[in-house]
Tab-separated table of C-alpha atoms and ligand atoms in Angstrom:
chain	number	residue	atom	x	y	z
A	474	MET	CA	181.860	-285.137	-298.111
A	475	SER	CA	182.950	-286.234	-294.642
A	476	ASN	CA	181.062	-284.791	-291.684
A	477	LEU	CA	184.471	-284.201	-290.045
A	478	ARG	CA	184.932	-281.099	-292.217
A	479	GLY	CA	185.506	-278.062	-290.007
A	480	LYS	CA	185.422	-280.104	-286.791
A	481	HIS	CA	187.984	-279.415	-284.037
A	482	ILE	CA	189.635	-282.633	-282.932
A	483	VAL	CA	192.179	-283.116	-280.170
A	484	LEU	CA	194.237	-286.192	-280.999
A	485	GLY	CA	195.840	-287.587	-277.843
A	486	ILE	CA	198.750	-289.975	-278.343
A	487	SER	CA	200.202	-292.054	-275.517
A	488	GLY	CA	203.337	-294.176	-275.434
A	489	GLY	CA	202.782	-297.442	-277.261
A	490	ILE	CA	204.106	-298.977	-280.441
A	491	ALA	CA	200.721	-298.347	-282.109
A	492	ALA	CA	201.628	-294.624	-282.027
A	493	TYR	CA	203.026	-295.164	-285.523
A	494	LYS	CA	199.427	-295.650	-286.724
A	495	SER	CA	198.488	-292.267	-285.252
A	496	VAL	CA	200.415	-290.588	-288.054
A	497	MET	CA	198.054	-292.147	-290.603
A	498	LEU	CA	195.062	-291.362	-288.375
A	499	LEU	CA	196.150	-287.709	-288.227
A	500	ARG	CA	196.616	-287.672	-291.993
A	501	LEU	CA	193.114	-289.093	-292.570
A	502	LEU	CA	191.468	-286.652	-290.140
A	503	VAL	CA	193.154	-283.663	-291.796
A	504	LYS	CA	192.267	-285.013	-295.240
A	505	ALA	CA	188.619	-285.269	-294.150
A	506	GLY	CA	188.711	-281.539	-293.366
A	507	ALA	CA	189.128	-281.614	-289.574
A	508	GLU	CA	191.350	-279.198	-287.681
A	509	VAL	CA	193.536	-281.355	-285.454
A	510	GLN	CA	195.545	-280.442	-282.365
A	511	VAL	CA	197.914	-283.175	-281.220
A	512	VAL	CA	198.608	-283.697	-277.516
A	513	ILE	CA	201.265	-286.322	-276.847
A	514	THR	CA	202.545	-287.835	-273.605
A	515	PRO	CA	206.285	-287.786	-272.823
A	516	ASN	CA	206.402	-291.550	-273.513
A	517	GLY	CA	204.520	-291.074	-276.775
A	518	LYS	CA	207.415	-288.932	-278.017
A	519	GLU	CA	209.726	-291.933	-277.636
A	520	PHE	CA	207.738	-293.665	-280.367
A	521	ILE	CA	207.021	-290.823	-282.737
A	522	THR	CA	208.498	-287.373	-283.213
A	523	PRO	CA	206.496	-284.168	-282.678
A	524	VAL	CA	208.056	-282.783	-285.888
A	525	THR	CA	206.158	-285.325	-288.016
A	526	LEU	CA	202.930	-284.620	-286.158
A	527	SER	CA	203.184	-280.828	-286.317
A	528	ALA	CA	204.075	-280.974	-290.023
A	529	LEU	CA	200.931	-283.008	-290.722
A	530	SER	CA	198.574	-281.089	-288.434
A	531	GLY	CA	199.979	-277.649	-289.235
A	532	LYS	CA	200.057	-276.865	-285.499
A	533	PRO	CA	202.755	-277.125	-282.832
A	534	VAL	CA	202.355	-280.347	-280.867
A	535	VAL	CA	201.471	-279.922	-277.183
A	536	SER	CA	203.178	-282.195	-274.696
A	537	GLU	CA	204.320	-280.342	-271.588
A	538	PHE	CA	202.396	-277.965	-269.320
A	539	PHE	CA	204.685	-275.156	-270.463
A	540	THR	CA	207.525	-274.631	-272.975
A	541	ALA	CA	210.772	-274.835	-270.982
A	542	ASN	CA	212.813	-272.075	-272.667
A	543	THR	CA	210.029	-269.469	-273.064
A	544	GLY	CA	207.927	-270.389	-270.039
A	545	GLU	CA	204.800	-270.302	-272.255
A	546	TRP	CA	201.849	-271.999	-270.488
A	547	HIS	CA	199.695	-274.455	-272.467
A	548	SER	CA	196.108	-274.294	-271.329
A	549	HIS	CA	194.477	-277.717	-271.143
A	550	VAL	CA	191.207	-275.954	-270.264
A	551	ASP	CA	191.229	-273.977	-273.528
A	552	LEU	CA	191.961	-277.164	-275.475
A	553	GLY	CA	189.122	-278.958	-273.723
A	554	LEU	CA	186.745	-276.139	-274.673
A	555	TRP	CA	188.024	-275.869	-278.261
A	556	ALA	CA	187.500	-279.526	-279.126
A	557	ASP	CA	184.352	-280.965	-280.731
A	558	LEU	CA	185.821	-284.423	-280.136
A	559	MET	CA	188.881	-285.813	-278.380
A	560	ILE	CA	190.344	-289.036	-279.735
A	561	ILE	CA	192.998	-290.828	-277.693
A	562	ALA	CA	194.792	-293.282	-279.968
A	563	PRO	CA	196.668	-295.239	-278.938
A	564	ALA	CA	195.493	-295.341	-275.341
A	565	THR	CA	197.865	-297.509	-273.323
A	566	ALA	CA	196.835	-299.443	-270.209
A	567	SER	CA	198.549	-296.763	-268.133
A	568	THR	CA	196.713	-293.875	-269.834
A	569	ILE	CA	193.392	-295.716	-269.495
A	570	GLY	CA	194.108	-296.321	-265.797
A	571	LYS	CA	194.946	-292.648	-265.236
A	572	MET	CA	191.838	-291.524	-267.095
A	573	ALA	CA	189.626	-293.839	-265.052
A	574	ASN	CA	191.093	-292.543	-261.807
A	575	GLY	CA	191.654	-288.876	-262.652
A	576	ILE	CA	195.441	-289.003	-262.242
A	577	ALA	CA	196.310	-285.776	-264.017
A	578	ASP	CA	200.095	-286.027	-264.203
A	579	ASN	CA	200.515	-285.130	-267.872
A	580	MET	CA	199.050	-282.759	-270.415
A	581	LEU	CA	196.981	-285.460	-272.132
A	582	ILE	CA	195.130	-286.452	-268.955
A	583	THR	CA	194.555	-282.844	-267.838
A	584	THR	CA	193.110	-282.123	-271.288
A	585	TYR	CA	190.874	-285.209	-270.945
A	586	LEU	CA	189.646	-284.028	-267.558
A	587	SER	CA	188.841	-280.589	-269.021
A	588	ALA	CA	187.163	-281.938	-272.179
A	589	LYS	CA	183.575	-280.708	-272.481
A	590	GLU	CA	182.776	-282.707	-275.605
A	591	GLN	CA	182.802	-286.419	-276.404
A	592	VAL	CA	185.965	-288.447	-275.792
A	593	MET	CA	186.803	-291.532	-277.843
A	594	VAL	CA	189.502	-294.017	-276.880
A	595	ALA	CA	191.279	-296.589	-279.057
A	596	PRO	CA	193.139	-298.914	-276.665
A	597	ALA	CA	196.343	-300.681	-277.717
A	598	MET	CA	198.309	-303.122	-275.603
A	599	ASP	CA	199.407	-306.732	-275.275
A	600	LEU	CA	196.633	-309.316	-274.890
A	601	ASP	CA	197.430	-310.125	-271.259
A	602	MET	CA	197.359	-306.449	-270.330
A	603	TRP	CA	194.049	-306.037	-272.190
A	604	ARG	CA	192.557	-309.070	-270.447
A	605	HIS	CA	193.809	-308.049	-267.008
A	606	PRO	CA	190.930	-307.430	-264.565
A	607	SER	CA	192.303	-303.991	-263.704
A	608	THR	CA	192.302	-302.895	-267.372
A	609	GLN	CA	188.791	-304.264	-267.849
A	610	ARG	CA	187.637	-302.491	-264.682
A	611	ASN	CA	189.103	-299.218	-265.950
A	612	ILE	CA	187.468	-299.678	-269.367
A	613	GLU	CA	184.099	-300.227	-267.648
A	614	THR	CA	184.659	-297.049	-265.605
A	615	LEU	CA	185.396	-295.065	-268.781
A	616	LYS	CA	182.262	-296.452	-270.437
A	617	ARG	CA	180.216	-295.438	-267.417
A	618	ASP	CA	181.778	-291.971	-267.650
A	619	GLY	CA	180.485	-291.720	-271.219
A	620	VAL	CA	183.715	-292.381	-273.122
A	621	ILE	CA	183.309	-294.191	-276.459
A	622	ILE	CA	185.638	-297.194	-276.639
A	623	VAL	CA	186.813	-298.213	-280.103
A	624	GLU	CA	187.486	-301.848	-279.260
A	625	PRO	CA	190.925	-303.216	-280.106
A	626	GLU	CA	191.173	-305.918	-282.739
A	627	ALA	CA	192.454	-309.461	-282.397
A	628	GLY	CA	195.543	-310.343	-284.394
A	629	GLU	CA	199.308	-310.426	-284.286
A	630	LEU	CA	200.720	-308.076	-281.642
A	631	ALA	CA	204.087	-306.287	-281.510
A	632	SER	CA	205.256	-308.781	-278.864
A	633	GLY	CA	204.751	-311.639	-281.331
A	634	LEU	CA	201.784	-312.932	-279.336
A	635	VAL	CA	198.446	-313.331	-281.055
A	636	GLY	CA	195.212	-312.081	-279.469
A	637	LYS	CA	193.075	-309.040	-278.733
A	638	GLY	CA	194.892	-305.765	-278.100
A	639	ARG	CA	195.802	-304.338	-281.527
A	640	MET	CA	194.654	-300.787	-281.984
A	641	GLU	CA	191.819	-300.432	-284.488
A	642	GLU	CA	193.096	-299.340	-287.907
A	643	PRO	CA	193.072	-295.559	-288.561
A	644	GLU	CA	190.257	-295.955	-291.139
A	645	GLY	CA	188.096	-297.660	-288.484
A	646	ILE	CA	188.747	-294.865	-285.970
A	647	VAL	CA	187.810	-292.238	-288.586
A	648	LYS	CA	184.577	-294.178	-289.267
A	649	ALA	CA	183.790	-294.205	-285.522
A	650	ALA	CA	184.346	-290.419	-285.381
A	651	GLU	CA	182.079	-289.917	-288.412
A	652	ALA	CA	179.421	-292.156	-286.838
A	653	TYR	CA	179.582	-290.065	-283.665
A	654	PHE	CA	179.047	-286.784	-285.562
A	655	ALA	CA	176.277	-288.368	-287.665
A	656	LYS	CA	174.489	-289.208	-284.424
A	657	THR	CA	174.832	-285.634	-283.143
A	658	ALA	CA	172.774	-284.475	-286.149
A	659	SER	CA	170.382	-287.432	-286.268
A	660	LEU	CA	167.434	-285.565	-284.701
A	661	THR	CA	167.830	-282.296	-286.578
A	662	GLY	CA	164.378	-280.881	-287.342
A	663	LYS	CA	162.682	-282.933	-284.590
A	664	ARG	CA	160.804	-281.314	-281.716
A	665	VAL	CA	160.970	-282.859	-278.268
A	666	MET	CA	159.203	-281.973	-275.023
A	667	VAL	CA	160.649	-283.179	-271.709
A	668	THR	CA	159.189	-282.795	-268.221
A	669	ALA	CA	161.640	-282.922	-265.323
A	670	GLY	CA	161.911	-282.496	-261.582
A	671	PRO	CA	159.228	-282.510	-258.900
A	672	THR	CA	156.081	-280.468	-258.506
A	673	PHE	CA	155.303	-278.550	-255.314
A	674	GLU	CA	151.694	-278.283	-254.199
A	675	ASN	CA	151.284	-275.343	-251.873
A	676	ILE	CA	149.595	-275.679	-248.485
A	677	ASP	CA	150.251	-272.097	-247.412
A	678	PRO	CA	152.884	-269.473	-248.369
A	679	VAL	CA	155.680	-271.411	-246.608
A	680	ARG	CA	154.742	-275.102	-246.906
A	681	PHE	CA	154.129	-277.503	-249.733
A	682	ILE	CA	153.708	-281.171	-250.625
A	683	GLY	CA	156.615	-282.252	-252.806
A	684	ASN	CA	158.971	-285.113	-253.566
A	685	TYR	CA	162.687	-285.809	-253.834
A	686	SER	CA	163.149	-285.458	-257.611
A	687	SER	CA	166.266	-283.415	-258.400
A	688	GLY	CA	165.641	-283.045	-262.148
A	689	LYS	CA	168.883	-284.896	-263.012
A	690	MET	CA	167.186	-287.589	-265.094
A	691	GLY	CA	164.944	-285.230	-267.074
A	692	PHE	CA	167.699	-282.656	-267.633
A	693	ALA	CA	170.048	-285.370	-268.940
A	694	ILE	CA	167.335	-286.461	-271.394
A	695	ALA	CA	166.729	-282.893	-272.585
A	696	GLU	CA	170.478	-282.388	-273.090
A	697	GLU	CA	170.881	-285.712	-274.908
A	698	PHE	CA	168.067	-285.003	-277.405
A	699	ALA	CA	169.417	-281.476	-277.969
A	700	SER	CA	172.933	-282.851	-278.548
A	701	ARG	CA	171.445	-284.905	-281.416
A	702	GLY	CA	170.125	-281.761	-283.068
A	703	ALA	CA	166.546	-281.717	-281.746
A	704	GLU	CA	164.723	-278.565	-280.685
A	705	VAL	CA	163.878	-279.266	-277.044
A	706	LEU	CA	161.264	-277.754	-274.750
A	707	LEU	CA	162.117	-278.536	-271.139
A	708	ILE	CA	159.278	-278.065	-268.655
A	709	ALA	CA	161.024	-278.041	-265.297
A	710	GLY	CA	159.562	-278.247	-261.838
A	711	PRO	CA	161.238	-276.358	-258.976
A	712	VAL	CA	164.888	-277.478	-259.132
A	713	SER	CA	168.169	-275.615	-258.750
A	714	MET	CA	169.769	-277.203	-261.816
A	715	GLU	CA	170.988	-275.293	-264.853
A	716	VAL	CA	170.519	-276.903	-268.260
A	717	LYS	CA	173.598	-277.241	-270.510
A	718	GLY	CA	173.836	-277.084	-274.273
A	719	GLU	CA	172.158	-275.259	-277.104
A	720	GLY	CA	168.706	-275.844	-278.551
A	721	ILE	CA	166.838	-276.097	-275.239
A	722	LYS	CA	164.013	-273.744	-274.288
A	723	ARG	CA	163.027	-273.967	-270.632
A	724	ILE	CA	159.690	-273.247	-268.967
A	725	ASN	CA	159.812	-273.227	-265.160
A	726	VAL	CA	156.723	-274.377	-263.304
A	727	VAL	CA	155.932	-275.120	-259.676
A	728	SER	CA	152.711	-277.126	-259.400
A	729	ALA	CA	151.310	-280.111	-261.283
A	730	ARG	CA	148.540	-277.869	-262.635
A	731	GLU	CA	151.146	-275.459	-264.103
A	732	MET	CA	153.119	-278.364	-265.578
A	733	TYR	CA	149.911	-279.759	-267.070
A	734	GLU	CA	149.023	-276.434	-268.703
A	735	ALA	CA	152.512	-275.938	-270.145
A	736	ALA	CA	152.610	-279.525	-271.469
A	737	VAL	CA	149.123	-279.511	-273.010
A	738	SER	CA	149.509	-276.104	-274.692
A	739	ASN	CA	152.859	-277.071	-276.248
A	740	PHE	CA	152.002	-280.654	-277.253
A	741	ASP	CA	150.925	-279.893	-280.787
A	742	GLY	CA	153.802	-280.308	-283.288
A	743	MET	CA	156.033	-282.327	-280.967
A	744	ASP	CA	157.689	-285.478	-282.304
A	745	TYR	CA	158.711	-286.964	-278.941
A	746	VAL	CA	157.472	-286.284	-275.431
A	747	VAL	CA	159.435	-287.669	-272.479
A	748	LEU	CA	157.719	-287.436	-269.105
A	749	ALA	CA	160.460	-287.817	-266.501
A	750	ALA	CA	158.930	-285.472	-263.928
A	751	ALA	CA	157.688	-286.783	-260.614
A	752	VAL	CA	154.278	-285.146	-260.603
A	753	ALA	CA	152.225	-284.919	-257.416
A	754	ASP	CA	149.040	-286.915	-257.817
A	755	TYR	CA	147.199	-284.827	-255.224
A	756	ALA	CA	147.165	-281.188	-254.135
A	757	PRO	CA	145.496	-279.447	-251.163
A	758	GLU	CA	141.949	-278.473	-252.059
A	759	THR	CA	142.529	-274.961	-250.744
A	760	VAL	CA	145.731	-273.013	-250.248
A	761	SER	CA	145.797	-270.844	-247.138
A	762	GLU	CA	146.710	-267.248	-247.971
A	763	SER	CA	148.514	-266.750	-244.668
A	764	LYS	CA	150.856	-269.047	-242.757
A	765	ILE	CA	148.907	-271.695	-240.847
A	766	LYS	CA	149.608	-271.320	-237.088
A	767	ARG	CA	150.235	-274.279	-234.757
A	768	GLU	CA	148.538	-272.651	-231.772
A	769	GLY	CA	144.985	-273.597	-230.883
A	770	THR	CA	144.795	-277.059	-232.475
A	771	ASP	CA	146.523	-280.388	-231.840
A	772	GLU	CA	145.431	-282.030	-235.065
A	773	MET	CA	145.101	-280.878	-238.603
A	774	VAL	CA	143.379	-282.534	-241.543
A	775	LEU	CA	144.383	-281.561	-245.063
A	776	LYS	CA	141.865	-282.328	-247.768
A	777	LEU	CA	143.597	-283.301	-251.009
A	778	VAL	CA	142.123	-283.369	-254.478
A	779	LYS	CA	143.395	-285.224	-257.516
A	780	ASN	CA	145.735	-283.415	-259.919
A	781	PRO	CA	145.280	-283.841	-263.662
A	782	ASP	CA	147.273	-286.720	-265.130
A	783	ILE	CA	149.566	-285.095	-267.716
A	784	ALA	CA	150.666	-288.370	-269.302
A	785	ALA	CA	147.120	-289.712	-269.665
A	786	THR	CA	145.854	-286.416	-271.090
A	787	LEU	CA	148.634	-286.266	-273.691
A	788	GLY	CA	148.075	-289.964	-274.416
A	789	SER	CA	144.436	-289.220	-275.264
A	790	MET	CA	145.409	-286.223	-277.454
A	791	LYS	CA	148.213	-287.845	-279.426
A	792	THR	CA	148.224	-288.083	-283.195
A	793	THR	CA	151.758	-288.658	-284.496
A	794	GLN	CA	153.637	-287.921	-281.278
A	795	LYS	CA	155.598	-290.664	-279.539
A	796	ILE	CA	155.115	-290.478	-275.778
A	797	ILE	CA	157.635	-291.933	-273.357
A	798	GLY	CA	156.505	-292.122	-269.747
A	799	PHE	CA	158.420	-293.145	-266.659
A	800	ALA	CA	157.295	-295.486	-263.920
A	801	LEU	CA	158.851	-295.169	-260.504
A	802	GLU	CA	157.936	-298.265	-258.555
A	803	THR	CA	158.656	-299.911	-255.227
A	804	ASP	CA	157.003	-303.291	-255.816
A	805	HIS	CA	155.382	-305.386	-258.617
A	806	GLU	CA	157.503	-303.147	-260.836
A	807	LEU	CA	156.958	-304.597	-264.300
A	808	GLU	CA	153.284	-305.279	-263.746
A	809	ASN	CA	152.656	-301.686	-262.567
A	810	ALA	CA	154.729	-300.199	-265.404
A	811	LEU	CA	152.773	-302.180	-268.015
A	812	HIS	CA	149.520	-301.082	-266.454
A	813	LYS	CA	150.593	-297.385	-266.711
A	814	LEU	CA	151.795	-297.861	-270.288
A	815	LYS	CA	148.368	-299.140	-271.378
A	816	LYS	CA	146.211	-296.902	-269.178
A	817	LYS	CA	147.983	-293.708	-270.267
A	818	ASN	CA	148.232	-294.770	-273.951
A	819	LEU	CA	152.037	-294.378	-274.027
A	820	ASP	CA	154.436	-295.713	-276.671
A	821	TRP	CA	157.198	-296.566	-274.219
A	822	ILE	CA	157.598	-296.671	-270.474
A	823	VAL	CA	160.900	-296.389	-268.647
A	824	LEU	CA	160.781	-298.382	-265.448
A	825	ASN	CA	163.037	-297.516	-262.525
A	826	SER	CA	162.666	-299.122	-259.145
A	827	LEU	CA	163.410	-297.572	-255.767
A	828	ARG	CA	164.504	-301.059	-254.716
A	829	ASP	CA	167.629	-300.694	-256.876
A	830	PRO	CA	170.294	-298.940	-254.821
A	831	GLU	CA	171.686	-297.219	-257.934
A	832	ALA	CA	168.313	-295.960	-259.174
A	833	GLY	CA	165.856	-293.237	-258.413
A	834	PHE	CA	165.745	-289.771	-256.891
A	835	MET	CA	168.761	-287.465	-256.679
A	836	LYS	CA	171.350	-290.111	-257.594
A	837	ASP	CA	173.779	-289.601	-260.477
A	838	THR	CA	172.972	-293.122	-261.683
A	839	ASN	CA	169.840	-294.974	-262.682
A	840	LYS	CA	168.940	-298.530	-263.622
A	841	ILE	CA	166.148	-298.830	-266.138
A	842	THR	CA	164.062	-301.250	-268.153
A	843	ILE	CA	162.422	-299.806	-271.262
A	844	VAL	CA	159.133	-301.424	-272.237
A	845	SER	CA	157.384	-300.734	-275.536
A	846	ASP	CA	153.664	-300.851	-276.301
A	847	THR	CA	154.403	-303.959	-278.394
A	848	GLY	CA	155.712	-305.732	-275.310
A	849	MET	CA	159.434	-305.459	-276.089
A	850	GLU	CA	161.492	-305.219	-272.890
A	851	LEU	CA	165.046	-303.912	-272.746
A	852	GLU	CA	166.877	-304.113	-269.450
A	853	PHE	CA	169.988	-302.001	-268.875
A	854	PRO	CA	172.665	-302.154	-266.182
A	855	ALA	CA	173.094	-299.249	-263.750
A	856	LYS	CA	174.690	-296.276	-265.500
A	857	ARG	CA	175.164	-292.542	-265.048
A	858	LYS	CA	171.969	-290.656	-265.850
A	859	THR	CA	173.751	-289.009	-268.816
A	860	GLU	CA	174.346	-292.517	-270.234
A	861	VAL	CA	170.820	-293.674	-269.383
A	862	ALA	CA	169.576	-290.682	-271.406
A	863	LYS	CA	171.594	-291.947	-274.404
A	864	ASP	CA	170.037	-295.419	-274.118
A	865	ILE	CA	166.549	-293.912	-273.977
A	866	ALA	CA	167.228	-291.693	-277.027
A	867	ASP	CA	168.773	-294.645	-278.929
A	868	VAL	CA	165.772	-296.871	-278.259
A	869	VAL	CA	162.934	-294.444	-278.838
A	870	ALA	CA	164.421	-292.300	-281.603
A	871	GLY	CA	166.866	-294.744	-283.219
A	872	LYS	CA	170.677	-294.794	-283.076
B	977	PMT	O1	164.832	-286.180	-260.909
B	977	PMT	P1	165.757	-287.268	-260.398
B	977	PMT	O2	166.211	-287.004	-258.990
B	977	PMT	O3	166.900	-287.526	-261.350
B	977	PMT	O4	164.919	-288.611	-260.315
B	977	PMT	C1	164.432	-289.191	-261.493
B	977	PMT	C2	163.024	-289.810	-261.300
B	977	PMT	C3	163.104	-290.929	-260.281
B	977	PMT	C4	162.038	-288.745	-260.822
B	977	PMT	C5	162.578	-290.350	-262.713
B	977	PMT	O5	163.499	-291.329	-263.147
B	977	PMT	C6	161.185	-290.947	-262.683
B	977	PMT	O6	160.972	-292.102	-262.408
B	977	PMT	N1	160.159	-290.098	-262.985
B	977	PMT	C7	158.734	-290.437	-262.918
B	977	PMT	C8	158.303	-290.451	-261.471
B	977	PMT	C9	156.828	-290.697	-261.312
B	977	PMT	O7	156.133	-289.806	-260.932
B	977	PMT	O8	156.422	-291.871	-261.724
B	977	PMT	P2	154.868	-292.370	-261.632
B	977	PMT	O9	154.978	-293.834	-261.752
B	977	PMT	O10	154.203	-291.820	-260.415
B	977	PMT	O11	154.184	-291.700	-262.904
B	977	PMT	C10	154.058	-292.369	-264.146
B	977	PMT	C11	154.193	-291.409	-265.308
B	977	PMT	O12	153.074	-290.520	-265.314
B	977	PMT	C12	155.428	-290.541	-265.262
B	977	PMT	O13	155.903	-290.360	-266.565
B	977	PMT	C13	154.913	-289.221	-264.687
B	977	PMT	O14	155.698	-288.099	-265.175
B	977	PMT	C14	153.500	-289.181	-265.259
B	977	PMT	N2	152.527	-288.447	-264.431
B	977	PMT	C15	152.240	-288.833	-263.158
B	977	PMT	C16	151.272	-288.159	-262.445
B	977	PMT	C17	150.589	-287.078	-263.048
B	977	PMT	N3	149.672	-286.395	-262.364
B	977	PMT	N4	150.887	-286.724	-264.298
B	977	PMT	C18	151.827	-287.389	-265.009
B	977	PMT	O15	152.106	-287.069	-266.168
């Protein structure tokens, strides 16, 4: 039985000759048990009639923002929330360009911009349009935004030219959709612990030693593992972020000591542990109960003591757990990361360097190299942290 059964799919159709294949795609999706809502652009309707599409989907086709004679408003937001997956096939060069740049001048693009779930795009165009630097730039932007691209095939095109640009066959697009849903369930039954954010080490009731971690990287990892069906425990330092998605239990901590205790007491029974938090290595030896005053002294010496190393402790406790540490470096990056991997008895280490302008604290992007305890090194280009989280999950837990 197909895993598309019962899934809500928005099928977006834009104006290209390959729109004729969308009829078969719709037929196959419905046959597999999916509920499909078609959204078509005004140009799409020049190639294929809404009557055919509504007859096959069993739902009125949405094309305009509202129905002219009744004034009924079609909510792209509701559609975006309803969908488990949005497939845009065919996606013309124009639709791809609008998606990449957020030009919301038709119902299909507004639905795309409101889509909460995965979006998949099957481009179709002439080979010169496909090869054009602007199309390729837009495709790269969509990839960075997390859109799955079902690559066009090479072959004879409607223009008579031969080359890459033919939309993937409907069967291939259905397979890609099934592969996507298979991945969302691939970690069902697994338990994952993730640490995220900074730790704050109090000096007095108003001051602390901290760092710039926003939690973005760790939260993206927690959400990615949960989206694959895992039961996730997120141990979060003091950050203002909210975690999205189901299947995530959150424990809020402030100091490294609190993070250590939460991590150690929950370690047993975990399958994967990802340590993305930026943990303070030192904390003040004593915490003043009242606010330290500036009067009366020109100098102040703070005595710091070493915090427990969470990663090393878990590394010494591990039985079947796989532990993935991070290394945030400023120099001798690989050498330092390898040293941490061995010293802390980790299975993988994710290296990010503050020398990379697209990596590190607070940014929406990161640039990582994943190193395994067997010496395998995988270097990735700069991507959004949500995409980096997918690469980490793919490598450590399998695609
Ligand atoms: O939160 P963001 O703004 O998105 O930024 C993400 C990030 C830069 C914080 C993240 O990508 C990252 O690199 N996290 C680890 C930062 C760090 O503290 O690295 P480290 O090289 O000092 O530590 C090595 C490993 O040991 C890390 O997995 C760390 O969590 C762990 N550690 C460190 C000290 C300690 N006392 N206990 C630990 O478990």
